[in-house]
Amino acid sequence: MQIDTEKLEAYYADAPEDIALSDIDLARIPRHVSIIMDGNGRWAQARGLDRSEGHVAGVDSLREAVTTSVRLGLDVLSVYAFSTENWKRPQHEVDLLMHLFATTLIHELPLFHQENVRLRFLGDIEALPEETRKVFQQGLDETADHDGMVFALAVNYGARAEIVRAAKHLIQEVEDGNLEPEEIDDERFSQELYTAGLPDPDLLIRTSGEMRLSNYLLWQLAYTEFYVTDTYWPDFSRWDFLRAIRSFQGRNRRFGGVAKA
């Protein structure tokens, strides 16, 4: 995507000492950044607050991440919001998250319109409460014609379930005579995933210091660069985003080959 340099420079004014926009090569911005937004509950508990307060505080960081991604010219920002395993959490926390997803999306739709952001969901959203599903569909409908950055929200998402779902569909296609087994390759399989049509993430950011994938985009992250920070998600700022981009640009991405001389 094209970068509005004037807006970008204004957004990154007053930089802290350790990072500045000048540290970033704007010609080498990753196309797709994905984020595992972790640490909301621990952020709240460290402050003597209920875990729910951390989820509410995390909304501000998500808004900033969307704006940052647009300003940097990303094609795709994807975030892990709710996994298939998160249903095991206390019911009051699950209920709060479902309500928060709906109210936040309604509140942020003006931003999506302003920034020409197209919304997309990864995961089985049909299993969500009716109120949440209706709001999600409204977001999809209202941003369908936007041709700017794609914001992909992973809700009720699990990578193993996604892969099994894709395999079952391909098997059915073969059984129905619509597909030959030898036609199934990486590209064809990718077309059955929730991320079909999107580039694989170039950079994965995980907050709160956890060193695991948590059943997230297992197929798509095959050659993704990882950036892990101890910062809890509610404290993750535009400056932290720049630090992650700077780290990414310092990597030598070989994709199984050898380093260039």
PDB file of C-alpha atoms in Angstrom:
ATOM      1  CA  MET A   1       0.000   0.000   0.000  1.00  0.00           C
ATOM      2  CA  GLN A   2       1.050   3.571  -0.595  1.00  0.00           C
ATOM      3  CA  ILE A   3       2.369   5.455   2.436  1.00  0.00           C
ATOM      4  CA  ASP A   4       1.130   8.947   3.245  1.00  0.00           C
ATOM      5  CA  THR A   5       4.498  10.303   4.404  1.00  0.00           C
ATOM      6  CA  GLU A   6       3.050  13.483   5.882  1.00  0.00           C
ATOM      7  CA  LYS A   7       0.584  11.613   8.078  1.00  0.00           C
ATOM      8  CA  LEU A   8       3.232   9.048   9.010  1.00  0.00           C
ATOM      9  CA  GLU A   9       5.742  11.654  10.148  1.00  0.00           C
ATOM     10  CA  ALA A  10       3.101  13.462  12.193  1.00  0.00           C
ATOM     11  CA  TYR A  11       2.035  10.178  13.799  1.00  0.00           C
ATOM     12  CA  TYR A  12       5.602   9.373  14.816  1.00  0.00           C
ATOM     13  CA  ALA A  13       6.627  12.807  16.074  1.00  0.00           C
ATOM     14  CA  ASP A  14       8.163  13.087  19.581  1.00  0.00           C
ATOM     15  CA  ALA A  15       9.947   9.750  19.357  1.00  0.00           C
ATOM     16  CA  PRO A  16      11.656   8.285  22.433  1.00  0.00           C
ATOM     17  CA  GLU A  17      15.453   8.114  22.442  1.00  0.00           C
ATOM     18  CA  ASP A  18      15.759   4.446  21.471  1.00  0.00           C
ATOM     19  CA  ILE A  19      13.587   4.468  18.336  1.00  0.00           C
ATOM     20  CA  ALA A  20      12.656   6.877  15.567  1.00  0.00           C
ATOM     21  CA  LEU A  21      10.935   6.721  12.208  1.00  0.00           C
ATOM     22  CA  SER A  22      14.320   7.343  10.596  1.00  0.00           C
ATOM     23  CA  ASP A  23      15.400   3.886  11.861  1.00  0.00           C
ATOM     24  CA  ILE A  24      12.893   2.283   9.495  1.00  0.00           C
ATOM     25  CA  ASP A  25      13.366   1.574   5.806  1.00  0.00           C
ATOM     26  CA  LEU A  26       9.950   2.470   4.413  1.00  0.00           C
ATOM     27  CA  ALA A  27      10.747   0.523   1.255  1.00  0.00           C
ATOM     28  CA  ARG A  28      10.966  -2.718   3.263  1.00  0.00           C
ATOM     29  CA  ILE A  29       7.828  -2.618   5.378  1.00  0.00           C
ATOM     30  CA  PRO A  30       6.347  -6.126   5.799  1.00  0.00           C
ATOM     31  CA  ARG A  31       3.170  -6.736   3.833  1.00  0.00           C
ATOM     32  CA  HIS A  32       1.458  -8.661   6.614  1.00  0.00           C
ATOM     33  CA  VAL A  33       2.030  -8.311  10.355  1.00  0.00           C
ATOM     34  CA  SER A  34       0.205 -10.602  12.752  1.00  0.00           C
ATOM     35  CA  ILE A  35      -0.097 -10.098  16.505  1.00  0.00           C
ATOM     36  CA  ILE A  36      -0.836 -12.439  19.389  1.00  0.00           C
ATOM     37  CA  MET A  37      -2.283  -9.929  21.845  1.00  0.00           C
ATOM     38  CA  ASP A  38      -1.257 -11.451  25.170  1.00  0.00           C
ATOM     39  CA  GLY A  39      -1.049 -10.235  28.750  1.00  0.00           C
ATOM     40  CA  ASN A  40      -4.319  -8.378  29.309  1.00  0.00           C
ATOM     41  CA  GLY A  41      -5.179 -10.339  32.436  1.00  0.00           C
ATOM     42  CA  ARG A  42      -1.698 -10.100  33.925  1.00  0.00           C
ATOM     43  CA  TRP A  43      -1.593  -6.370  33.174  1.00  0.00           C
ATOM     44  CA  ALA A  44      -4.772  -5.926  35.213  1.00  0.00           C
ATOM     45  CA  GLN A  45      -3.720  -8.204  38.067  1.00  0.00           C
ATOM     46  CA  ALA A  46      -0.407  -6.379  38.404  1.00  0.00           C
ATOM     47  CA  ARG A  47      -2.470  -3.252  39.091  1.00  0.00           C
ATOM     48  CA  GLY A  48      -4.869  -4.893  41.512  1.00  0.00           C
ATOM     49  CA  LEU A  49      -7.682  -4.846  38.960  1.00  0.00           C
ATOM     50  CA  ASP A  50     -10.068  -7.482  37.695  1.00  0.00           C
ATOM     51  CA  ARG A  51      -8.849  -9.305  34.573  1.00  0.00           C
ATOM     52  CA  SER A  52     -11.717  -7.745  32.630  1.00  0.00           C
ATOM     53  CA  GLU A  53     -10.117  -4.328  33.026  1.00  0.00           C
ATOM     54  CA  GLY A  54      -7.117  -5.589  31.085  1.00  0.00           C
ATOM     55  CA  HIS A  55      -9.297  -6.602  28.138  1.00  0.00           C
ATOM     56  CA  VAL A  56     -10.920  -3.179  28.106  1.00  0.00           C
ATOM     57  CA  ALA A  57      -7.519  -1.460  28.263  1.00  0.00           C
ATOM     58  CA  GLY A  58      -6.275  -3.635  25.412  1.00  0.00           C
ATOM     59  CA  VAL A  59      -8.804  -2.049  23.041  1.00  0.00           C
ATOM     60  CA  ASP A  60      -6.775   1.175  23.010  1.00  0.00           C
ATOM     61  CA  SER A  61      -3.663  -0.743  21.976  1.00  0.00           C
ATOM     62  CA  LEU A  62      -5.592  -2.486  19.217  1.00  0.00           C
ATOM     63  CA  ARG A  63      -6.851   0.835  17.870  1.00  0.00           C
ATOM     64  CA  GLU A  64      -3.298   2.155  17.863  1.00  0.00           C
ATOM     65  CA  ALA A  65      -2.031  -0.986  16.119  1.00  0.00           C
ATOM     66  CA  VAL A  66      -4.620  -0.543  13.354  1.00  0.00           C
ATOM     67  CA  THR A  67      -3.727   3.120  12.880  1.00  0.00           C
ATOM     68  CA  THR A  68      -0.005   2.340  12.982  1.00  0.00           C
ATOM     69  CA  SER A  69      -0.395  -0.379  10.351  1.00  0.00           C
ATOM     70  CA  VAL A  70      -2.312   1.958   8.049  1.00  0.00           C
ATOM     71  CA  ARG A  71       0.270   4.722   8.486  1.00  0.00           C
ATOM     72  CA  LEU A  72       3.133   2.294   7.705  1.00  0.00           C
ATOM     73  CA  GLY A  73       1.373   1.047   4.576  1.00  0.00           C
ATOM     74  CA  LEU A  74       0.770  -2.571   5.555  1.00  0.00           C
ATOM     75  CA  ASP A  75      -1.432  -4.660   3.294  1.00  0.00           C
ATOM     76  CA  VAL A  76      -2.698  -6.822   6.162  1.00  0.00           C
ATOM     77  CA  LEU A  77      -2.824  -6.642   9.950  1.00  0.00           C
ATOM     78  CA  SER A  78      -4.145  -9.771  11.652  1.00  0.00           C
ATOM     79  CA  VAL A  79      -4.646 -10.242  15.384  1.00  0.00           C
ATOM     80  CA  TYR A  80      -5.448 -13.222  17.598  1.00  0.00           C
ATOM     81  CA  ALA A  81      -8.404 -12.137  19.712  1.00  0.00           C
ATOM     82  CA  PHE A  82     -10.103 -15.348  20.912  1.00  0.00           C
ATOM     83  CA  SER A  83      -9.019 -18.944  20.417  1.00  0.00           C
ATOM     84  CA  THR A  84     -11.072 -22.130  20.326  1.00  0.00           C
ATOM     85  CA  GLU A  85      -9.451 -22.935  23.684  1.00  0.00           C
ATOM     86  CA  ASN A  86     -10.534 -19.647  25.265  1.00  0.00           C
ATOM     87  CA  TRP A  87     -14.038 -21.038  25.813  1.00  0.00           C
ATOM     88  CA  LYS A  88     -12.498 -22.803  28.842  1.00  0.00           C
ATOM     89  CA  ARG A  89     -12.112 -19.464  30.629  1.00  0.00           C
ATOM     90  CA  PRO A  90     -14.604 -18.429  33.355  1.00  0.00           C
ATOM     91  CA  GLN A  91     -18.028 -17.788  31.832  1.00  0.00           C
ATOM     92  CA  HIS A  92     -18.170 -14.178  33.021  1.00  0.00           C
ATOM     93  CA  GLU A  93     -14.875 -13.465  31.227  1.00  0.00           C
ATOM     94  CA  VAL A  94     -16.075 -15.127  28.015  1.00  0.00           C
ATOM     95  CA  ASP A  95     -19.336 -13.158  28.174  1.00  0.00           C
ATOM     96  CA  LEU A  96     -17.413  -9.927  28.693  1.00  0.00           C
ATOM     97  CA  LEU A  97     -15.152 -10.632  25.708  1.00  0.00           C
ATOM     98  CA  MET A  98     -18.085 -11.389  23.412  1.00  0.00           C
ATOM     99  CA  HIS A  99     -19.788  -8.165  24.469  1.00  0.00           C
ATOM    100  CA  LEU A 100     -16.523  -6.258  24.133  1.00  0.00           C
ATOM    101  CA  PHE A 101     -15.975  -7.566  20.591  1.00  0.00           C
ATOM    102  CA  ALA A 102     -19.402  -6.289  19.557  1.00  0.00           C
ATOM    103  CA  THR A 103     -19.267  -2.891  21.231  1.00  0.00           C
ATOM    104  CA  THR A 104     -15.687  -2.248  20.150  1.00  0.00           C
ATOM    105  CA  LEU A 105     -16.410  -3.047  16.507  1.00  0.00           C
ATOM    106  CA  ILE A 106     -19.386  -0.679  16.439  1.00  0.00           C
ATOM    107  CA  HIS A 107     -17.277   2.025  18.065  1.00  0.00           C
ATOM    108  CA  GLU A 108     -14.357   1.540  15.670  1.00  0.00           C
ATOM    109  CA  LEU A 109     -16.313   1.386  12.415  1.00  0.00           C
ATOM    110  CA  PRO A 110     -15.846   5.143  11.832  1.00  0.00           C
ATOM    111  CA  LEU A 111     -12.080   4.584  12.014  1.00  0.00           C
ATOM    112  CA  PHE A 112     -12.327   1.780   9.452  1.00  0.00           C
ATOM    113  CA  HIS A 113     -14.296   4.061   7.141  1.00  0.00           C
ATOM    114  CA  GLN A 114     -11.882   6.945   7.646  1.00  0.00           C
ATOM    115  CA  GLU A 115      -8.840   4.799   6.950  1.00  0.00           C
ATOM    116  CA  ASN A 116     -10.442   2.685   4.187  1.00  0.00           C
ATOM    117  CA  VAL A 117      -9.842  -0.517   6.197  1.00  0.00           C
ATOM    118  CA  ARG A 118     -11.565  -3.728   5.100  1.00  0.00           C
ATOM    119  CA  LEU A 119     -12.610  -6.084   7.868  1.00  0.00           C
ATOM    120  CA  ARG A 120     -12.195  -9.835   7.720  1.00  0.00           C
ATOM    121  CA  PHE A 121     -12.644 -12.626  10.252  1.00  0.00           C
ATOM    122  CA  LEU A 122     -10.588 -15.759  10.757  1.00  0.00           C
ATOM    123  CA  GLY A 123     -12.300 -18.592  12.604  1.00  0.00           C
ATOM    124  CA  ASP A 124     -15.747 -20.106  13.084  1.00  0.00           C
ATOM    125  CA  ILE A 125     -17.807 -17.022  13.857  1.00  0.00           C
ATOM    126  CA  GLU A 126     -21.059 -18.953  13.369  1.00  0.00           C
ATOM    127  CA  ALA A 127     -20.500 -20.430  16.849  1.00  0.00           C
ATOM    128  CA  LEU A 128     -20.484 -16.987  18.490  1.00  0.00           C
ATOM    129  CA  PRO A 129     -23.452 -15.425  20.330  1.00  0.00           C
ATOM    130  CA  GLU A 130     -26.104 -13.912  18.054  1.00  0.00           C
ATOM    131  CA  GLU A 131     -25.418 -10.316  19.155  1.00  0.00           C
ATOM    132  CA  THR A 132     -21.732 -10.669  18.315  1.00  0.00           C
ATOM    133  CA  ARG A 133     -22.420 -12.363  14.976  1.00  0.00           C
ATOM    134  CA  LYS A 134     -24.813  -9.602  13.911  1.00  0.00           C
ATOM    135  CA  VAL A 135     -22.291  -6.882  14.675  1.00  0.00           C
ATOM    136  CA  PHE A 136     -19.528  -8.802  12.904  1.00  0.00           C
ATOM    137  CA  GLN A 137     -21.725  -9.144   9.813  1.00  0.00           C
ATOM    138  CA  GLN A 138     -22.472  -5.425   9.949  1.00  0.00           C
ATOM    139  CA  GLY A 139     -18.740  -4.726   9.984  1.00  0.00           C
ATOM    140  CA  LEU A 140     -18.178  -7.022   7.013  1.00  0.00           C
ATOM    141  CA  ASP A 141     -21.015  -5.436   5.056  1.00  0.00           C
ATOM    142  CA  GLU A 142     -19.994  -1.834   5.783  1.00  0.00           C
ATOM    143  CA  THR A 143     -16.341  -2.333   4.856  1.00  0.00           C
ATOM    144  CA  ALA A 144     -16.778  -4.735   1.939  1.00  0.00           C
ATOM    145  CA  ASP A 145     -16.069  -2.032  -0.642  1.00  0.00           C
ATOM    146  CA  HIS A 146     -13.001  -0.655   1.119  1.00  0.00           C
ATOM    147  CA  ASP A 147      -9.799  -1.280  -0.806  1.00  0.00           C
ATOM    148  CA  GLY A 148      -7.205  -0.277   1.799  1.00  0.00           C
ATOM    149  CA  MET A 149      -5.552  -2.391   4.450  1.00  0.00           C
ATOM    150  CA  VAL A 150      -7.209  -5.658   5.471  1.00  0.00           C
ATOM    151  CA  PHE A 151      -7.761  -6.009   9.215  1.00  0.00           C
ATOM    152  CA  ALA A 152      -8.232  -9.714   9.979  1.00  0.00           C
ATOM    153  CA  LEU A 153      -9.590 -10.544  13.419  1.00  0.00           C
ATOM    154  CA  ALA A 154      -9.128 -14.155  14.558  1.00  0.00           C
ATOM    155  CA  VAL A 155     -12.100 -15.050  16.769  1.00  0.00           C
ATOM    156  CA  ASN A 156     -13.004 -18.609  17.782  1.00  0.00           C
ATOM    157  CA  TYR A 157      -9.932 -19.582  15.814  1.00  0.00           C
ATOM    158  CA  GLY A 158      -7.731 -22.648  16.189  1.00  0.00           C
ATOM    159  CA  ALA A 159      -5.097 -23.619  13.643  1.00  0.00           C
ATOM    160  CA  ARG A 160      -5.480 -27.377  14.055  1.00  0.00           C
ATOM    161  CA  ALA A 161      -9.235 -27.126  13.572  1.00  0.00           C
ATOM    162  CA  GLU A 162      -8.628 -24.915  10.534  1.00  0.00           C
ATOM    163  CA  ILE A 163      -6.281 -27.474   8.971  1.00  0.00           C
ATOM    164  CA  VAL A 164      -8.672 -30.381   9.677  1.00  0.00           C
ATOM    165  CA  ARG A 165     -11.532 -28.345   8.188  1.00  0.00           C
ATOM    166  CA  ALA A 166      -9.483 -27.696   5.048  1.00  0.00           C
ATOM    167  CA  ALA A 167      -8.511 -31.358   4.708  1.00  0.00           C
ATOM    168  CA  LYS A 168     -12.114 -32.521   5.047  1.00  0.00           C
ATOM    169  CA  HIS A 169     -13.263 -30.099   2.375  1.00  0.00           C
ATOM    170  CA  LEU A 170     -10.561 -31.235  -0.028  1.00  0.00           C
ATOM    171  CA  ILE A 171     -11.482 -34.878   0.601  1.00  0.00           C
ATOM    172  CA  GLN A 172     -15.110 -34.052  -0.178  1.00  0.00           C
ATOM    173  CA  GLU A 173     -14.069 -32.278  -3.376  1.00  0.00           C
ATOM    174  CA  VAL A 174     -12.150 -35.401  -4.468  1.00  0.00           C
ATOM    175  CA  GLU A 175     -15.042 -37.697  -3.581  1.00  0.00           C
ATOM    176  CA  ASP A 176     -17.444 -35.478  -5.539  1.00  0.00           C
ATOM    177  CA  GLY A 177     -15.187 -35.687  -8.598  1.00  0.00           C
ATOM    178  CA  ASN A 178     -14.384 -31.982  -8.597  1.00  0.00           C
ATOM    179  CA  LEU A 179     -10.702 -32.399  -7.751  1.00  0.00           C
ATOM    180  CA  GLU A 180      -7.934 -34.873  -8.530  1.00  0.00           C
ATOM    181  CA  PRO A 181      -5.653 -35.845  -5.613  1.00  0.00           C
ATOM    182  CA  GLU A 182      -2.560 -34.825  -7.582  1.00  0.00           C
ATOM    183  CA  GLU A 183      -3.999 -31.303  -7.882  1.00  0.00           C
ATOM    184  CA  ILE A 184      -3.628 -30.796  -4.149  1.00  0.00           C
ATOM    185  CA  ASP A 185      -0.485 -28.818  -3.386  1.00  0.00           C
ATOM    186  CA  ASP A 186       0.514 -26.049  -0.966  1.00  0.00           C
ATOM    187  CA  GLU A 187      -1.285 -23.382  -2.960  1.00  0.00           C
ATOM    188  CA  ARG A 188      -4.505 -25.382  -3.315  1.00  0.00           C
ATOM    189  CA  PHE A 189      -4.496 -26.262   0.370  1.00  0.00           C
ATOM    190  CA  SER A 190      -3.993 -22.607   1.307  1.00  0.00           C
ATOM    191  CA  GLN A 191      -7.140 -21.742  -0.619  1.00  0.00           C
ATOM    192  CA  GLU A 192      -9.147 -23.752   1.920  1.00  0.00           C
ATOM    193  CA  LEU A 193      -7.859 -21.825   4.934  1.00  0.00           C
ATOM    194  CA  TYR A 194      -9.525 -18.828   6.581  1.00  0.00           C
ATOM    195  CA  THR A 195      -6.662 -16.696   5.234  1.00  0.00           C
ATOM    196  CA  ALA A 196      -7.312 -17.615   1.588  1.00  0.00           C
ATOM    197  CA  GLY A 197      -6.227 -14.777  -0.677  1.00  0.00           C
ATOM    198  CA  LEU A 198      -4.064 -13.092   1.954  1.00  0.00           C
ATOM    199  CA  PRO A 199      -0.266 -13.179   1.982  1.00  0.00           C
ATOM    200  CA  ASP A 200       1.284 -15.205   4.780  1.00  0.00           C
ATOM    201  CA  PRO A 201       2.506 -13.092   7.699  1.00  0.00           C
ATOM    202  CA  ASP A 202       6.013 -11.698   7.295  1.00  0.00           C
ATOM    203  CA  LEU A 203       6.226 -10.800  10.985  1.00  0.00           C
ATOM    204  CA  LEU A 204       4.537 -12.246  14.072  1.00  0.00           C
ATOM    205  CA  ILE A 205       4.541 -10.113  17.217  1.00  0.00           C
ATOM    206  CA  ARG A 206       3.720 -11.718  20.561  1.00  0.00           C
ATOM    207  CA  THR A 207       3.369  -9.604  23.671  1.00  0.00           C
ATOM    208  CA  SER A 208       3.854 -10.553  27.355  1.00  0.00           C
ATOM    209  CA  GLY A 209       6.984 -12.644  26.754  1.00  0.00           C
ATOM    210  CA  GLU A 210       5.355 -16.004  26.072  1.00  0.00           C
ATOM    211  CA  MET A 211       7.387 -18.187  23.684  1.00  0.00           C
ATOM    212  CA  ARG A 212       4.701 -20.274  22.002  1.00  0.00           C
ATOM    213  CA  LEU A 213       2.277 -20.122  19.073  1.00  0.00           C
ATOM    214  CA  SER A 214      -0.841 -21.116  21.024  1.00  0.00           C
ATOM    215  CA  ASN A 215      -2.424 -22.928  18.059  1.00  0.00           C
ATOM    216  CA  TYR A 216      -2.281 -19.842  15.863  1.00  0.00           C
ATOM    217  CA  LEU A 217      -1.746 -19.852  12.067  1.00  0.00           C
ATOM    218  CA  LEU A 218       0.389 -23.001  12.187  1.00  0.00           C
ATOM    219  CA  TRP A 219       0.320 -23.408   8.395  1.00  0.00           C
ATOM    220  CA  GLN A 220       0.723 -19.733   7.531  1.00  0.00           C
ATOM    221  CA  LEU A 221       3.662 -19.025   9.870  1.00  0.00           C
ATOM    222  CA  ALA A 222       6.042 -21.479   8.176  1.00  0.00           C
ATOM    223  CA  TYR A 223       8.567 -18.761   7.232  1.00  0.00           C
ATOM    224  CA  THR A 224       7.413 -15.889   9.408  1.00  0.00           C
ATOM    225  CA  GLU A 225       9.870 -13.884  11.513  1.00  0.00           C
ATOM    226  CA  PHE A 226       9.006 -13.832  15.235  1.00  0.00           C
ATOM    227  CA  TYR A 227       9.284 -10.865  17.580  1.00  0.00           C
ATOM    228  CA  VAL A 228       8.532 -11.445  21.276  1.00  0.00           C
ATOM    229  CA  THR A 229       8.358  -8.618  23.787  1.00  0.00           C
ATOM    230  CA  ASP A 230       7.802  -8.731  27.546  1.00  0.00           C
ATOM    231  CA  THR A 231       5.432  -5.757  27.222  1.00  0.00           C
ATOM    232  CA  TYR A 232       1.843  -6.606  28.110  1.00  0.00           C
ATOM    233  CA  TRP A 233      -0.628  -5.905  25.337  1.00  0.00           C
ATOM    234  CA  PRO A 234      -2.335  -2.881  26.988  1.00  0.00           C
ATOM    235  CA  ASP A 235       1.085  -1.182  27.136  1.00  0.00           C
ATOM    236  CA  PHE A 236       2.045  -1.982  23.538  1.00  0.00           C
ATOM    237  CA  SER A 237       2.393   1.338  21.708  1.00  0.00           C
ATOM    238  CA  ARG A 238       3.183   2.670  18.243  1.00  0.00           C
ATOM    239  CA  TRP A 239       6.812   2.884  19.385  1.00  0.00           C
ATOM    240  CA  ASP A 240       6.814  -0.815  20.265  1.00  0.00           C
ATOM    241  CA  PHE A 241       5.423  -1.511  16.820  1.00  0.00           C
ATOM    242  CA  LEU A 242       8.341   0.414  15.285  1.00  0.00           C
ATOM    243  CA  ARG A 243      10.811  -1.569  17.398  1.00  0.00           C
ATOM    244  CA  ALA A 244       9.314  -4.773  16.030  1.00  0.00           C
ATOM    245  CA  ILE A 245       9.574  -3.497  12.440  1.00  0.00           C
ATOM    246  CA  ARG A 246      13.197  -2.452  13.023  1.00  0.00           C
ATOM    247  CA  SER A 247      14.004  -5.923  14.363  1.00  0.00           C
ATOM    248  CA  PHE A 248      12.314  -7.517  11.343  1.00  0.00           C
ATOM    249  CA  GLN A 249      14.327  -5.395   8.943  1.00  0.00           C
ATOM    250  CA  GLY A 250      17.528  -6.552  10.610  1.00  0.00           C
ATOM    251  CA  ARG A 251      16.808 -10.199   9.774  1.00  0.00           C
ATOM    252  CA  ASN A 252      18.158 -12.124   6.781  1.00  0.00           C
ATOM    253  CA  ARG A 253      15.163 -14.025   5.446  1.00  0.00           C
ATOM    254  CA  ARG A 254      16.552 -17.070   3.626  1.00  0.00           C
ATOM    255  CA  PHE A 255      13.385 -19.174   3.189  1.00  0.00           C
ATOM    256  CA  GLY A 256      15.426 -22.362   3.428  1.00  0.00           C
ATOM    257  CA  GLY A 257      18.241 -21.077   1.212  1.00  0.00           C
ATOM    258  CA  VAL A 258      21.633 -19.660   2.107  1.00  0.00           C
ATOM    259  CA  ALA A 259      22.543 -16.163   3.196  1.00  0.00           C
ATOM    260  CA  LYS A 260      23.286 -13.713   0.427  1.00  0.00           C
ATOM    261  CA  ALA A 261      26.873 -12.524   0.232  1.00  0.00           C
TER     262      ALA A 261
END
